XYZ file of C-alpha atoms in Angstrom:
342
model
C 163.073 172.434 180.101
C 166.424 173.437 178.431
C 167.238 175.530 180.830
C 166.697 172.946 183.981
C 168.766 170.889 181.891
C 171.552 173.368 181.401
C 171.326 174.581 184.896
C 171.780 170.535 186.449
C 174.299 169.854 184.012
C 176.186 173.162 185.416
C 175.996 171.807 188.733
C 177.491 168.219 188.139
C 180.155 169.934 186.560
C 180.757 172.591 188.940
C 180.625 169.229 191.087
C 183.173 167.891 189.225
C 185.126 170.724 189.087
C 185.387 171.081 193.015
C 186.346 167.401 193.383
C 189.303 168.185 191.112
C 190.395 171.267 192.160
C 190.233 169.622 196.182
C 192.043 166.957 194.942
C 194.879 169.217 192.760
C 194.898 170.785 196.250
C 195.533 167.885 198.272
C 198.280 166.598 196.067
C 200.558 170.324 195.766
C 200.028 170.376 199.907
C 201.517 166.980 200.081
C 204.140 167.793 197.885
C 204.771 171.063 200.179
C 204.824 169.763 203.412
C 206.774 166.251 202.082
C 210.500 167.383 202.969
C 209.105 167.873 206.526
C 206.610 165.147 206.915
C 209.157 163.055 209.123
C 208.938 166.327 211.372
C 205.422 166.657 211.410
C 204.784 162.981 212.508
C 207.751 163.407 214.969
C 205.532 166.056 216.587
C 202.623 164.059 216.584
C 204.272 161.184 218.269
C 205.823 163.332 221.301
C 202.934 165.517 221.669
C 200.740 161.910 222.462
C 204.258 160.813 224.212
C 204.138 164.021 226.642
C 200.520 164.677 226.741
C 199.833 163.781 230.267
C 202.538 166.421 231.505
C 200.571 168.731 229.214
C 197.824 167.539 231.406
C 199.401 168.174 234.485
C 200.704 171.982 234.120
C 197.077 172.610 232.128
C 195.832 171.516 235.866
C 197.278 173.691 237.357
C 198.454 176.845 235.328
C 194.916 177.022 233.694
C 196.326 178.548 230.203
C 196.501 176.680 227.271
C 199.401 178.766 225.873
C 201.487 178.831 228.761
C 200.745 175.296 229.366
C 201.834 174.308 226.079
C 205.178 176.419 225.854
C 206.367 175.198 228.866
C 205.350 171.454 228.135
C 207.528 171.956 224.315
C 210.390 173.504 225.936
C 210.377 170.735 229.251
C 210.237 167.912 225.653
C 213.208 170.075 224.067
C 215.481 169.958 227.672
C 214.535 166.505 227.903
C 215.314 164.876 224.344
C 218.120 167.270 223.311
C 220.656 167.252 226.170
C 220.532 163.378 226.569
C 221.285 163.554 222.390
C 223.491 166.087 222.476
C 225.476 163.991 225.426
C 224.702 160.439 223.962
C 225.554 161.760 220.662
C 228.968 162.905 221.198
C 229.837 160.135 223.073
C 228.773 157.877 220.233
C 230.428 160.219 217.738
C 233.867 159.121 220.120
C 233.449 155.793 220.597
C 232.502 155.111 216.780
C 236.027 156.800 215.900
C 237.447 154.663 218.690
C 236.064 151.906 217.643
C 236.762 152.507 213.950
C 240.626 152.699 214.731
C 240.714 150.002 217.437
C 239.731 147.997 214.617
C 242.779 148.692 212.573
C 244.622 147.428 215.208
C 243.134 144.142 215.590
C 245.992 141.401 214.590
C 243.450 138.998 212.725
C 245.415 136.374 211.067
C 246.424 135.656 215.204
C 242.388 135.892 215.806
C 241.832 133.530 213.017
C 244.662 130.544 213.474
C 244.745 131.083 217.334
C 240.614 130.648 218.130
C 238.332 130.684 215.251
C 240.234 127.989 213.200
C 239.635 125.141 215.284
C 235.695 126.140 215.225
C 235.256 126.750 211.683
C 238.137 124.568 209.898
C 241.875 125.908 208.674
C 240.382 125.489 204.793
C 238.120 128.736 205.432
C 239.524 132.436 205.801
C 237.612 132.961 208.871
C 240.250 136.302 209.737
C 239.597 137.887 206.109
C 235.798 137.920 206.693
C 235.955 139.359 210.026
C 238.246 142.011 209.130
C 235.983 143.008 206.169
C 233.006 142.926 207.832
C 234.014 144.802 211.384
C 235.687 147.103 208.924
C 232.093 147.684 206.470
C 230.473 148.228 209.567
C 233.014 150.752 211.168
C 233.514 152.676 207.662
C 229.368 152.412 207.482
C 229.049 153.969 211.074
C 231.304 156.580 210.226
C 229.827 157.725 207.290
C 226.514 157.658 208.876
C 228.068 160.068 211.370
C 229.528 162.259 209.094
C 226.040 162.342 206.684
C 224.563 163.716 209.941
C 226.924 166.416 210.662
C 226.527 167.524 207.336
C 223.302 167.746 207.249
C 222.753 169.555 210.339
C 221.276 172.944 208.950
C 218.486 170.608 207.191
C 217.956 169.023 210.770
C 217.609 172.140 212.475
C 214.855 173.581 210.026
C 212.987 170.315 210.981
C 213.350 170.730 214.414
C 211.936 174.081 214.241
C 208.975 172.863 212.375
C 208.931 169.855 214.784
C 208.155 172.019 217.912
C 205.522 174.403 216.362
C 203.312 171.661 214.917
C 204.523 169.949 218.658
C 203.168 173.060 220.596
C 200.153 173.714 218.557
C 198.895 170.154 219.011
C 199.617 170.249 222.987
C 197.436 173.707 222.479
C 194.719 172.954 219.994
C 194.847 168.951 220.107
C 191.702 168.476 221.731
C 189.908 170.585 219.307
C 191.602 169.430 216.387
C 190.515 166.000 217.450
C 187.181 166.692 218.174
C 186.902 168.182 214.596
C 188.456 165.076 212.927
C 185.644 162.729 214.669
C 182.672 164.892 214.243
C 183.804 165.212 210.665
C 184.137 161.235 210.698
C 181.208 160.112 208.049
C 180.510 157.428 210.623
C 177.362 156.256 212.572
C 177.902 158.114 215.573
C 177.719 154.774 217.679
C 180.499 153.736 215.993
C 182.708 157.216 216.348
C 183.364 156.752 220.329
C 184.897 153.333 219.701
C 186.890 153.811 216.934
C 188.486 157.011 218.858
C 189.202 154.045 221.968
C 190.435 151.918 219.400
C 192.469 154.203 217.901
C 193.654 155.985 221.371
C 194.631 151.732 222.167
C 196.600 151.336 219.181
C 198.676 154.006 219.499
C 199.244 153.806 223.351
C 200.622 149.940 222.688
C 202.414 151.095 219.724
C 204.025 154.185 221.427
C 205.185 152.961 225.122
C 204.999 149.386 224.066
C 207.380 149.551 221.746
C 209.459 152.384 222.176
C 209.111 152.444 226.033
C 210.142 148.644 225.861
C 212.653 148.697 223.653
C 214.633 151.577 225.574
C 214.115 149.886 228.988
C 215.445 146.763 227.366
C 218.876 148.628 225.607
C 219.124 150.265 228.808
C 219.367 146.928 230.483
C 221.543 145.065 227.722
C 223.668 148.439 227.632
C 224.904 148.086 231.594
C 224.997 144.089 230.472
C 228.115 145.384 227.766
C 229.459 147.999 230.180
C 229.585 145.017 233.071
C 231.390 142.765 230.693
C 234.105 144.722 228.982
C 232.539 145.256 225.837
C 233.944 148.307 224.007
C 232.151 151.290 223.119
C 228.819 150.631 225.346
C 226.921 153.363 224.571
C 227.534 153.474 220.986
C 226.549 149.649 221.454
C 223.210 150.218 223.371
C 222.438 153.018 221.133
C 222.189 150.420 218.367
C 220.513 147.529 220.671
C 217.839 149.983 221.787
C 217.156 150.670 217.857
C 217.578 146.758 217.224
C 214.902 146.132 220.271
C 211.678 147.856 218.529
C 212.203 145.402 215.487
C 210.503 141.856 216.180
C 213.185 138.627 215.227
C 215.951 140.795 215.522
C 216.171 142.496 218.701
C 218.571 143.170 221.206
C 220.477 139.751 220.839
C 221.640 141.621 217.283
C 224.322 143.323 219.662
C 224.935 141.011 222.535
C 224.857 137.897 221.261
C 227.908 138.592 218.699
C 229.752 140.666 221.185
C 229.388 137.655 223.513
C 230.792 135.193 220.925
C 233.454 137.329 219.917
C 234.477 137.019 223.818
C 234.384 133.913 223.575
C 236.032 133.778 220.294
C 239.209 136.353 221.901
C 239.273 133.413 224.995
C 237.589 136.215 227.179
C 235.379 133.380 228.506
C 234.431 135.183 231.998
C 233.048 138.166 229.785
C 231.855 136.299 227.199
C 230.390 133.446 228.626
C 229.009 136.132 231.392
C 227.553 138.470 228.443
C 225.764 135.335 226.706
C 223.742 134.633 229.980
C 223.146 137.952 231.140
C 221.879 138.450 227.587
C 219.746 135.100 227.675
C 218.671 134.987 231.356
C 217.845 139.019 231.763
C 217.697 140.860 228.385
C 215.836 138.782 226.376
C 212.920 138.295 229.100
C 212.520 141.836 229.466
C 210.275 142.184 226.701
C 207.754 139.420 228.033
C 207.445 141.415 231.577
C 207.718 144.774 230.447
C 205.936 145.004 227.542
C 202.738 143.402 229.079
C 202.774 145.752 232.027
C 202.793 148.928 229.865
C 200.375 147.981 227.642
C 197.521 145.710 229.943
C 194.436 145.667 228.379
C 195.375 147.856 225.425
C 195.400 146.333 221.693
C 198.097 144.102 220.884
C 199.779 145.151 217.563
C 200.991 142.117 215.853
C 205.088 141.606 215.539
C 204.836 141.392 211.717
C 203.104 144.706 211.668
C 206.227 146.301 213.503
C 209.188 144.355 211.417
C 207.779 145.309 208.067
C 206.178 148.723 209.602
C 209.681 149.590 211.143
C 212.408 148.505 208.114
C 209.650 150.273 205.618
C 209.684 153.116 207.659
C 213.037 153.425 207.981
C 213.544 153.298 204.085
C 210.891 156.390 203.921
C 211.095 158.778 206.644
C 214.369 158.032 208.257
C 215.269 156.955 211.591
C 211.692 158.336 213.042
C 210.582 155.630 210.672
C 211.104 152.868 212.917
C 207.933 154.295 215.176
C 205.949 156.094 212.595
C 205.945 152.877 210.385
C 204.235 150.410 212.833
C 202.225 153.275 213.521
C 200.394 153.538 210.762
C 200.184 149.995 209.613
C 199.131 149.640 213.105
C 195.802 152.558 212.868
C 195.257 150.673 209.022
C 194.209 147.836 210.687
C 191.806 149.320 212.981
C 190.550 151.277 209.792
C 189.897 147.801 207.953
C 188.399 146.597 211.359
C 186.205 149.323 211.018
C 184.996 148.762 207.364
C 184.555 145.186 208.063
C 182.629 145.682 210.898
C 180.137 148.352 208.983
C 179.905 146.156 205.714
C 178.480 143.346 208.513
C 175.921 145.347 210.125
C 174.818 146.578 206.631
């Protein structure tokens, strides 16, 4: 009797001991793999981004592993030229901008056309001036932190596209392991994996896919109307555009006032209703043709998703953080739904 005592409680505490040991595990692997975690989920968004091309070569190539190197590098060609392009022409026009600012005679800006709108008693050309120049100095900076951090960027890439080409190789399989291993009435498996597959589609191309159509738009808008430094400027609206109550009138509505404000009233007042009449209602056609049927992820889920994200991971943030406030809903949805039929 002592013995089948002593030989149960040796088995809850080698229990025990496994459930601490997995979970000791759990936490130094998080720790490990933390400085590249934005990288990881960067991979995991593009390789569901460029899936279907994976698709298409799998067709008709037939090999996973050629299939999947030549799908990576295609992703590589297509999202590093247009940065390395885009980049250094935002790198310019930043510096431009930074130094056209310098020039800017704004005690004439202030007496001359914003005194009569906000009254002679306020310093309207002091807060410009500081605030055009925070924002310059800010862009800058960010610039510079970039450049400087370039052999930390690179390691990330490099992790970036083998997690990337592993998933387009093994995704499947890995996914197929992840919903067998699912401690979930199988009736309820196949739907949460549509639910989940929903989710992410709306949240991928109806955000992102949206919100670069949209800067795209507002960016030939700027270049149309005179504004300086477009594609630094519809770098930033395209960023501005996956955020809900900000958007892209964060850019073109104050470069149209400031038109307006310089007695540029062609541009400006030009800029203000190409802005109102064709930018803004971009989002209400686009983003319901992308998406159709698919789940709708709620606009407070992307604001707070996207700024939190931003804060954690970096600029990758700003998709991975609706993301996954985005798949914790359908997880609630899912215990909800199994606490009713219990």
């Amino acid at each position: 009797m002592v013995a089948a005592d002593s030989a149960l409680d040796l088995k809850k505490h080698s229990k025990y001991f496994f459930i601490a040991s997995f979970l000791l595990i759990i936490v130094i692997s998080i720790i490990i793999a933390w400085p590249f975690v934005a990288a990881i989920f960067g991979a995991i968004v593009l390789a569901y981004l460029f899936h279907p091309i994976y698709n298409f070569f799998y067709k008709w190539i037939k090999n996973e592993t050629i299939s999947a190197f030549i799908t990576t590098l295609l992703v590589l060609i297509v999202l590093l030229l247009p940065f390395i392009l885009v980049g250094n022409a935002v790198f310019n026009e930043t510096s431009n901008f930074f130094f056209a600012i310098r020039d800017i005679n704004f005690e004439e800006l202030g007496q001359k056309y914003l005194g009569n709108i906000f009254g002679e008693n306020i310093d309207v050309s002091s807060f410009l001036k500081d605030g055009l120049n925070r924002l310059s100095i800010s862009l800058i900076q960010t610039l510079d932190d970039f450049f400087l951090n370039i052999p930390q960027k690179l390691l990330s890439l490099l992790v970036m596209v083998f997690v990337m080409f592993y998933l387009f190789k093994d995704g499947k399989r890995l996914l197929f392991t992840i919903k067998e291993a699912l401690p979930l009435k199988r009736k309820y498996k196949e739907d949460i994996a549509q639910k989940f597959n929903d989710t992410i589609y709306a949240t991928m191309y109806g955000v992102v896919l949206t919100a670069i159509i949209q800067g795209i738009i507002g960016g030939i808008g700027l270049w149309i109307f005179d504004v300086s430094s477009p594609i630094l400027w519809t770098s930033v609206m395209i960023l501005a555009a996956m955020i809900p109550f900000i958007g892209a009138a964060f850019v073109w509505l104050p470069a149209a006032i400031f038109k307006l404000a310089l007695g540029d009233s062609f541009n400006g007042l030009g800029l203000f209703l190409y802005g109102l009449l064709i930018v803004s209602t971009v989002d209400n056609i686009v983003r319901p043709k992308i998406i159709g049927s698919k789940s709708k992820v709620h606009p407070a889920l992307i604001l707070i998703g996207a700024l939190g994200g931003i804060k954690i991971f970096g600029l990758i943030g700003i998709v991975i953080g609706p993301l996954i406030l985005s798949v914790l809903t359908v997880l609630f949805h899912l215990y909800l739904t199994e606490e009713y039929e219990e």
